[in-house]
Coordinates of C-alpha atoms and ligand atoms in Angstrom, one line a residue:
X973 CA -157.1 -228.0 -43.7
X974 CA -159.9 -229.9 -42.1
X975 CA -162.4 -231.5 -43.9
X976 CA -166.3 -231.5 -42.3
X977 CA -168.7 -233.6 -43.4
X978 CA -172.3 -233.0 -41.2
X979 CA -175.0 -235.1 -41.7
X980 CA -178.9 -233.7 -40.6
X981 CA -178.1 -230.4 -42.2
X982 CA -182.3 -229.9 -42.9
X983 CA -183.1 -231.0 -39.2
X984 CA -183.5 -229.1 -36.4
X985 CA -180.2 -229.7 -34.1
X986 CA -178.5 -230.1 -37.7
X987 CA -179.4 -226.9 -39.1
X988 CA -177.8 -225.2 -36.2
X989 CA -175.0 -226.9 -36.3
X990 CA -174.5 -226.1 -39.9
X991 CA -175.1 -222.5 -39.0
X992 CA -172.2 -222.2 -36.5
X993 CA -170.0 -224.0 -38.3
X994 CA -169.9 -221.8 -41.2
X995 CA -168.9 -219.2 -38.5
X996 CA -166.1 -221.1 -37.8
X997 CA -164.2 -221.9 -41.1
X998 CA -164.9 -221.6 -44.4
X999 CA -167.9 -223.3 -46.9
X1000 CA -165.1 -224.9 -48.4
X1001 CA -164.1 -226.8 -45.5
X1002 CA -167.3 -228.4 -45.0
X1003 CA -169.6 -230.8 -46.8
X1004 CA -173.5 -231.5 -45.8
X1005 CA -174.2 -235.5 -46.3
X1006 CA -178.3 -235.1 -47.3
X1007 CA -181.0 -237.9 -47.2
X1008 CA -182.8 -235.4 -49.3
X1009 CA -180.4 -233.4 -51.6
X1010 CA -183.5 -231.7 -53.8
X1011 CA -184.6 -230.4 -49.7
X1012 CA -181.4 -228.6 -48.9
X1013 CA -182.5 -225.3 -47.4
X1014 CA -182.1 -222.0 -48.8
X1015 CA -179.1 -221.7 -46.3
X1016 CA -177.5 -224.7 -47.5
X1017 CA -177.9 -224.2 -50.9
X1018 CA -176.5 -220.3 -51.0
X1019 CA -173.7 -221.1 -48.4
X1020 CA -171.4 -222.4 -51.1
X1021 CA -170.8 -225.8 -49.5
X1022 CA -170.8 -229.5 -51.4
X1023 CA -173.8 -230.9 -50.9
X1024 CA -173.7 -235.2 -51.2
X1025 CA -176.4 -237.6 -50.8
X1026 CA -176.2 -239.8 -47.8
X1027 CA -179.2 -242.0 -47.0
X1028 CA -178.7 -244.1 -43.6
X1029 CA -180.3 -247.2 -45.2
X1030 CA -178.3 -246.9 -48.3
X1031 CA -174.6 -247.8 -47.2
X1032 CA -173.3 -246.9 -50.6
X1033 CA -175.0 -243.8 -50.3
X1034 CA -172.7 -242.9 -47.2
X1035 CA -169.3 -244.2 -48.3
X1036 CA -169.7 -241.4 -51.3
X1037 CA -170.8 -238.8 -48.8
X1038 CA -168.4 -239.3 -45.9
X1039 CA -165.3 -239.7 -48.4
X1040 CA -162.4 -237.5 -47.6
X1041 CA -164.2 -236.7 -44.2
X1042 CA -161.7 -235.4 -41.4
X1043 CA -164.5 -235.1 -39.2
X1044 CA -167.8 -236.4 -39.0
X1045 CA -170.8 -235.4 -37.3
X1046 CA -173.4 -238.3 -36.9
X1047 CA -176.9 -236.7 -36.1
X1048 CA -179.1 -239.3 -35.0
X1049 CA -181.5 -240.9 -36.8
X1050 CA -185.3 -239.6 -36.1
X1051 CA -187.0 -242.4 -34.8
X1052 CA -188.6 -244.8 -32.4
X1053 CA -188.2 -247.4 -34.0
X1054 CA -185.3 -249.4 -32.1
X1055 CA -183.9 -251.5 -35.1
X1056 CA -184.2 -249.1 -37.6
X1057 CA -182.6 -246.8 -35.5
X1058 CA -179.8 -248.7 -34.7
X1059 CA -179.4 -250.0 -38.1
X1060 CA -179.2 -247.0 -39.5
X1061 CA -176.6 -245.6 -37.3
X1062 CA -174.5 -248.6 -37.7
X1063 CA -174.3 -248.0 -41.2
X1064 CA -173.3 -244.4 -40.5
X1065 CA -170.2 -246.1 -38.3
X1066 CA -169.2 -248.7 -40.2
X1067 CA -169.2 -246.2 -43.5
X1068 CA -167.3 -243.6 -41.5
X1069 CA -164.3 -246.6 -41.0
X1070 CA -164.4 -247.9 -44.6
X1071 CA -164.0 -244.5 -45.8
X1072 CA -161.2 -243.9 -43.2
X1073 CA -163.3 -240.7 -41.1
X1074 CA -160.6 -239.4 -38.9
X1075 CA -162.8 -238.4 -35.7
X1076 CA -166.4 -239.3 -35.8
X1077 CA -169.0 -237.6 -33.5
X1078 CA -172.2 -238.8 -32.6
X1079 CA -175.3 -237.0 -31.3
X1080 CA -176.6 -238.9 -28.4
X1081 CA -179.4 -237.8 -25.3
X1082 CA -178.6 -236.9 -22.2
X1083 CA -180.3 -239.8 -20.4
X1084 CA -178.5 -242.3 -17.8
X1085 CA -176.2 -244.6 -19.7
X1086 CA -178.4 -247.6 -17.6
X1087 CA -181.2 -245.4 -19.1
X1088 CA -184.5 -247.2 -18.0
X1089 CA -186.1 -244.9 -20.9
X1090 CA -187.2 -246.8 -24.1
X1091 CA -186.1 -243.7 -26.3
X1092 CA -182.5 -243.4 -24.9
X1093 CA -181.9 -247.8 -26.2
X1094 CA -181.2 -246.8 -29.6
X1095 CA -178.6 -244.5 -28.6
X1096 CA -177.4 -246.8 -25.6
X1097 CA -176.8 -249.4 -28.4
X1098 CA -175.3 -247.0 -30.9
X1099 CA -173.0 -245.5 -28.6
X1100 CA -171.8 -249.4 -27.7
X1101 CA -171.4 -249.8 -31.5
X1102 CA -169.2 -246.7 -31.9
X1103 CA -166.8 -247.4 -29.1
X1104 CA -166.0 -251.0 -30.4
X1105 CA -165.9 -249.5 -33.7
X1106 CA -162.1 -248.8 -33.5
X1107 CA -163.0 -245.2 -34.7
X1108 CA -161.7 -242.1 -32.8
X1109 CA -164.8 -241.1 -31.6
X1110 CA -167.0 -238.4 -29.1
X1111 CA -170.6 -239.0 -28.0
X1112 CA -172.7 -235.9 -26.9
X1113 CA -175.5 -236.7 -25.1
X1114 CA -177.4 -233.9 -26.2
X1115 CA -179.8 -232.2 -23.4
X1116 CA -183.4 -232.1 -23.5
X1117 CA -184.4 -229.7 -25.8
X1118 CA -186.8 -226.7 -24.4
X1119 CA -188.3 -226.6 -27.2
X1120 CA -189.8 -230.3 -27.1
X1121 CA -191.1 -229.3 -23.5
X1122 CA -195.2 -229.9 -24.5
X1123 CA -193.8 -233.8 -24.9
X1124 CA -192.4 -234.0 -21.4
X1125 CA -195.8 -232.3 -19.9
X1126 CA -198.4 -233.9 -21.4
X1127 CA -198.2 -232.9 -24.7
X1128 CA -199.8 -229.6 -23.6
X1129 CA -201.4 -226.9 -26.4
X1130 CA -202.1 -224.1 -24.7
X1131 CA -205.0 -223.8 -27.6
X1132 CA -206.7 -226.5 -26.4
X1133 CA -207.9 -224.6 -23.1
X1134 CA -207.3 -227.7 -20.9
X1135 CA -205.4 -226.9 -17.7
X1136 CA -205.1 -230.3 -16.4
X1137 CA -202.0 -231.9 -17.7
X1138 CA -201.5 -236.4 -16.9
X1139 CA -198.1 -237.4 -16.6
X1140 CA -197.8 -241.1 -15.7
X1141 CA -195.4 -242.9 -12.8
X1142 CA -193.4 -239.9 -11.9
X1143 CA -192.4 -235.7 -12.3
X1144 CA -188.7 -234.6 -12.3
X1145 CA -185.9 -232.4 -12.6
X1146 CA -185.0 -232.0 -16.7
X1147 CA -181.7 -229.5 -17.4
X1148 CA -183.4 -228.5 -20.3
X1149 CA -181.1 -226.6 -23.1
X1150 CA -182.3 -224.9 -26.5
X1151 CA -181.7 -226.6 -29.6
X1152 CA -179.6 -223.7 -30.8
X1153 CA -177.4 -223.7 -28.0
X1154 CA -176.6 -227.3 -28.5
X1155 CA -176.2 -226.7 -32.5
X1156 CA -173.3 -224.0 -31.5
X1157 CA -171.7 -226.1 -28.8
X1158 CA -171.7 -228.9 -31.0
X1159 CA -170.1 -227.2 -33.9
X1160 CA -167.4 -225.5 -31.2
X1161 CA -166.7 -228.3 -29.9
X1162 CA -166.0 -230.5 -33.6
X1163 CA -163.7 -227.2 -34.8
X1164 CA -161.8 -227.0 -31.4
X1165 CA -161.3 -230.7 -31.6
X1166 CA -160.3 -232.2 -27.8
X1167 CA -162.6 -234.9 -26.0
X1168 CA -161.5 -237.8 -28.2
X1169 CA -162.7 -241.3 -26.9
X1170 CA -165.2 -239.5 -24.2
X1171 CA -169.0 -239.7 -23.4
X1172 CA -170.1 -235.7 -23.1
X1173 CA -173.4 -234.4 -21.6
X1174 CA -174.1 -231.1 -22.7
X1175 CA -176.9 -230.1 -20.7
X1176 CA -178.9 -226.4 -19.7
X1177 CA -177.2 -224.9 -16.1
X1178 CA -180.2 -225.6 -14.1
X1179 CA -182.9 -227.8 -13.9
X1180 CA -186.8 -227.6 -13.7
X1181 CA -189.4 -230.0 -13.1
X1182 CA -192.7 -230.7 -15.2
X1183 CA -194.1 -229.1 -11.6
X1184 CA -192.3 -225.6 -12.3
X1185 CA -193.2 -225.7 -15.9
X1186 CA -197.0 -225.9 -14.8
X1187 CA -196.0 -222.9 -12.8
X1188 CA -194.2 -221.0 -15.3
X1189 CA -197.4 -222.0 -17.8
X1190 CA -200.0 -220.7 -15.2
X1191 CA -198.0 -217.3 -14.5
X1192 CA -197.2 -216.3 -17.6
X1193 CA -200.9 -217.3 -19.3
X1194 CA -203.1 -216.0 -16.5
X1195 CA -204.4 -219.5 -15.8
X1196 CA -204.0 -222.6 -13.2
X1197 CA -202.3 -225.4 -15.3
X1198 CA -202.3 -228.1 -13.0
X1199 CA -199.3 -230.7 -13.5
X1200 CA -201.3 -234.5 -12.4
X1201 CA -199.0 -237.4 -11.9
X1202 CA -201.3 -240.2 -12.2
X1203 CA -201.4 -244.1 -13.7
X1204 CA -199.8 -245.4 -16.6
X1205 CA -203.6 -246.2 -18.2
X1206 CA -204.8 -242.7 -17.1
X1207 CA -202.0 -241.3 -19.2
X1208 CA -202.8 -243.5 -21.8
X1209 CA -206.4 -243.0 -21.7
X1210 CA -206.1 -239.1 -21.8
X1211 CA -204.0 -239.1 -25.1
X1212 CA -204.6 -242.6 -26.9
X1213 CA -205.8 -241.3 -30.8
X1214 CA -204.6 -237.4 -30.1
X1215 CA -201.3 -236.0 -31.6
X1216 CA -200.7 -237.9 -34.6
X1217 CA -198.8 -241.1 -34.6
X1218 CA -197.6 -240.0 -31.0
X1219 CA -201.6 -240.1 -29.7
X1220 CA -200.7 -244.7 -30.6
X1221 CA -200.8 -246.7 -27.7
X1222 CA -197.7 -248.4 -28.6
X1223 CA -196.1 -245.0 -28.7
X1224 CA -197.4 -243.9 -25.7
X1225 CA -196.6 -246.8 -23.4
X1226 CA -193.5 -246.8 -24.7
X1227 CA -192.9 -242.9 -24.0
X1228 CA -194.3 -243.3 -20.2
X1229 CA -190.8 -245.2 -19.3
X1230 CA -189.4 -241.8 -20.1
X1231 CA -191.5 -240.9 -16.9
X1232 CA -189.7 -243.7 -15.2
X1233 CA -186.4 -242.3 -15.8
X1234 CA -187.8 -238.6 -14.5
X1235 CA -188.2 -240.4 -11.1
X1236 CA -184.7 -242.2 -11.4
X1237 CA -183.3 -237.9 -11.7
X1238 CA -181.9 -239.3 -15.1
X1239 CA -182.8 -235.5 -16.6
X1240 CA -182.0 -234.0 -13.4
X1241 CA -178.1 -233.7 -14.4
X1242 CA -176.3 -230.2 -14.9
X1243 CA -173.3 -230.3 -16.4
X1244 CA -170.8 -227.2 -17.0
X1245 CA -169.6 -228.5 -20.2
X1246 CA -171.9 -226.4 -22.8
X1247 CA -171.6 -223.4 -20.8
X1248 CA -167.5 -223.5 -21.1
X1249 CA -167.2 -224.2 -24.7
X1250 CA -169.7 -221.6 -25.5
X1251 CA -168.1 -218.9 -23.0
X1252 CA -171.5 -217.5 -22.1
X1253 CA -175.0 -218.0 -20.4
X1254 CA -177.4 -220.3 -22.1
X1255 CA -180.8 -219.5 -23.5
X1256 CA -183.2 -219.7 -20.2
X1257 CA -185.6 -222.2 -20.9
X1258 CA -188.3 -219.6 -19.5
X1259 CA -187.5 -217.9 -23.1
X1260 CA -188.1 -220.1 -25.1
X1261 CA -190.8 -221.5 -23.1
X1262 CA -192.5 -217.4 -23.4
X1263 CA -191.5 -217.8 -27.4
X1264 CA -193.6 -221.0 -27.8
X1265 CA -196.2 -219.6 -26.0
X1266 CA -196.6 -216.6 -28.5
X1267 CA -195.6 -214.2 -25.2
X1268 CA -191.5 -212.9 -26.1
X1269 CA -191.6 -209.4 -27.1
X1270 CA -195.1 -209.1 -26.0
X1271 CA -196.8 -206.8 -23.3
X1272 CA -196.2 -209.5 -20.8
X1273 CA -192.5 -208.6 -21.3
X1274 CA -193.0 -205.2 -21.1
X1275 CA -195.7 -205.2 -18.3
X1276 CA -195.3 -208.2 -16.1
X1277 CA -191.9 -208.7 -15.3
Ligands
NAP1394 N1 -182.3 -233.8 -27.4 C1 -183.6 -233.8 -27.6 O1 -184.4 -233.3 -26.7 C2 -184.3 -234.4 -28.7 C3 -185.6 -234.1 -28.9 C4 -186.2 -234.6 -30.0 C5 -185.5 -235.4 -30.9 N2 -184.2 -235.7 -30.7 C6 -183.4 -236.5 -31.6 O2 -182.2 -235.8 -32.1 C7 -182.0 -236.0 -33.4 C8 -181.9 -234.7 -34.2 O3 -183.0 -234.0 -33.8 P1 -183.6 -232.9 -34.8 O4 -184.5 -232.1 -34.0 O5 -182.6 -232.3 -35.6 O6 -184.5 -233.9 -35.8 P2 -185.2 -233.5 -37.2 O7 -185.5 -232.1 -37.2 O8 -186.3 -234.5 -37.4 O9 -184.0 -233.8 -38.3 C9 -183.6 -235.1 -38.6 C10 -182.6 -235.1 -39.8 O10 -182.4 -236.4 -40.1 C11 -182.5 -236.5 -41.6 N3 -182.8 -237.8 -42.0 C12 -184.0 -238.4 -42.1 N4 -184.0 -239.6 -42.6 C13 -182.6 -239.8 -42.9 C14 -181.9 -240.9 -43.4 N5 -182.5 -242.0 -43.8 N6 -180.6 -240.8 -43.6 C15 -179.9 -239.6 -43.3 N7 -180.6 -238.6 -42.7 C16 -181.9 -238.7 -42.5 C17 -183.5 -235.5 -41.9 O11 -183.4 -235.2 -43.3 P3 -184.7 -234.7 -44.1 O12 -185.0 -233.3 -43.7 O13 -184.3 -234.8 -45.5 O14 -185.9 -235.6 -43.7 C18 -183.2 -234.3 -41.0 O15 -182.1 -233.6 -41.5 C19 -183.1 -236.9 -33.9 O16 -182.6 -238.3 -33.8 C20 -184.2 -236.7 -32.9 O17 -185.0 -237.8 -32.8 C21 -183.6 -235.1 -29.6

């Protein structure tokens, strides 16, 4: 028997993982480490399994919830906050050796491993941490999800009626992949064990730039949503005290180096991996990109194919 211990479980990446899992063995074999145990879902809490508390910044906190863990799934933590971030996962590592975690794995992003882009550091430094660690270990750089698309292009809301969408320094390919596909992948790949000591990129099959997306937008809603690849400060300008804590300056200057690493083709990488382990076609982004938009099932499906 293998013991499964997956942190995240409430998240979005997480909750699919948790979801395919269960699939593969049973409740008993698995064990959810929450930051929040009093916000386990309605899945989690009818599914039978042992719910524990684990709390990144609480390292005691971990070595309870890891404890008797064959395998470990890592979900990283959600922030931008560099140090944080890091500090938090390091706790994660060093509790999965105390505790003696057989095979750790860790959910990375599928930029370059040079990445230029500020968001990828955290896991750059993580995934440095985890290979010294001494731990049997696999990193999955986890694709671009589809879903996050409207924070690649501009933070688009097709409410908002604007069809001019700022990007700063540069457009790209992105292999985008669902979220769900990456949650089953994930869990196949943890119960089918394999890939120990390696760096994995599960991407989508094909890639499509923040050009196509504008494309896909304007077809599918009847408009022209024009993709603009202007300055840094235009970019800036345009969304400086809009969407939340994302609309900071800070935030935003920091997110444009993502742009930077669009024009380096750092998203612009298929890999065959997720497609093998899950034996089947991906999602097609243009799904999920017609389920955000409030279009699957709709008379454009029926009409305007
Ligand atoms: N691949 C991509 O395109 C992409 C896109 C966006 C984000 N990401 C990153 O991928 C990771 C997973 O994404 P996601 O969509 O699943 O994120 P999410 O929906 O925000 O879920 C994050 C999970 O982390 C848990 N958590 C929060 N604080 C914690 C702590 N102190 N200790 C332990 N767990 C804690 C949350 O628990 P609660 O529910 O109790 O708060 C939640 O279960 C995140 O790091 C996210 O930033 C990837």
């Amino acid at each position: 028997m293998v013991k499964y211990v997956v942190t995240g479980t409430t998240g979005g990446l997480g909750s699919q993982v948790f979801k395919y899992l269960l699939k593969l063995v049973p409740a008993t074999d698995v064990i959810v480490s929450l930051y929040n145990p009093s916000g386990a879902t309605q899945a989690i809490k009818e599914s039978g399994v042992e719910i524990r508390r684990g709390d990144y910044g609480d390292p005691a906190s971990l070595d309870k919830a890891f404890a008797g863990a064959d395998k470990l799934l890592i979900i990283s933590y959600p922030s931008i906050a560099h140090e944080l971030r890091v500090k938090h996962h390091k706790n994660a590592i060093d509790a999965a050796k105390r505790v003696g975690v057989k095979h750790v794995y860790y959910t990375s992003l599928a930029f370059a491993g040079d990445s230029v882009a500020a968001v990828m550091q955290a896991h750059i430094d993580t995934e440095r941490y985890l290979k010294e660690s001494g731990l049997t270990y696999t990193i999955i750089r986890e694709g671009i999800y589809s879903e996050s698309y409207p924070l690649y292009f501009g933070f688009f809301n097709p409410a908002d009626g604007k069809d001019e969408v700022i990007i700063p320094h540069s457009d790209g390919g992105i292999a985008w992949v669902s979220r769900e596909d990456l949650g089953e992948g994930t869990a196949k790949l943890m119960v089918e064990g394999g890939y120990e000591n390696q760096t994995l990129l599960f991407s989508g099959s094909r890639s499509i730039t923040l050009k196509e997306v504008a494309e896909k937008i304007s077809k599918l809603l009847g408009r022209n949503v024009q993709l603009i690849v202007s300055t840094e400060d235009d970019y800036v300008r345009a969304n400086v005290g809009k969407h939340g804590p994302r609309g900071e300056e800070e935030f935003l200057r920091k997110w444009a180096t993502t742009y930077k690493a669009l024009e380096r083709g750092e998203l612009d990488v298929v890999d065959p991996l997720l497609q093998k382990v899950l034996k089947r076609e991906l999602k097609p982004f243009d799904t999920t990109l017609k389920e955000m938009l409030g279009l699957a099932g709709s008379v454009m499906d029926l009409y305007a194919k």
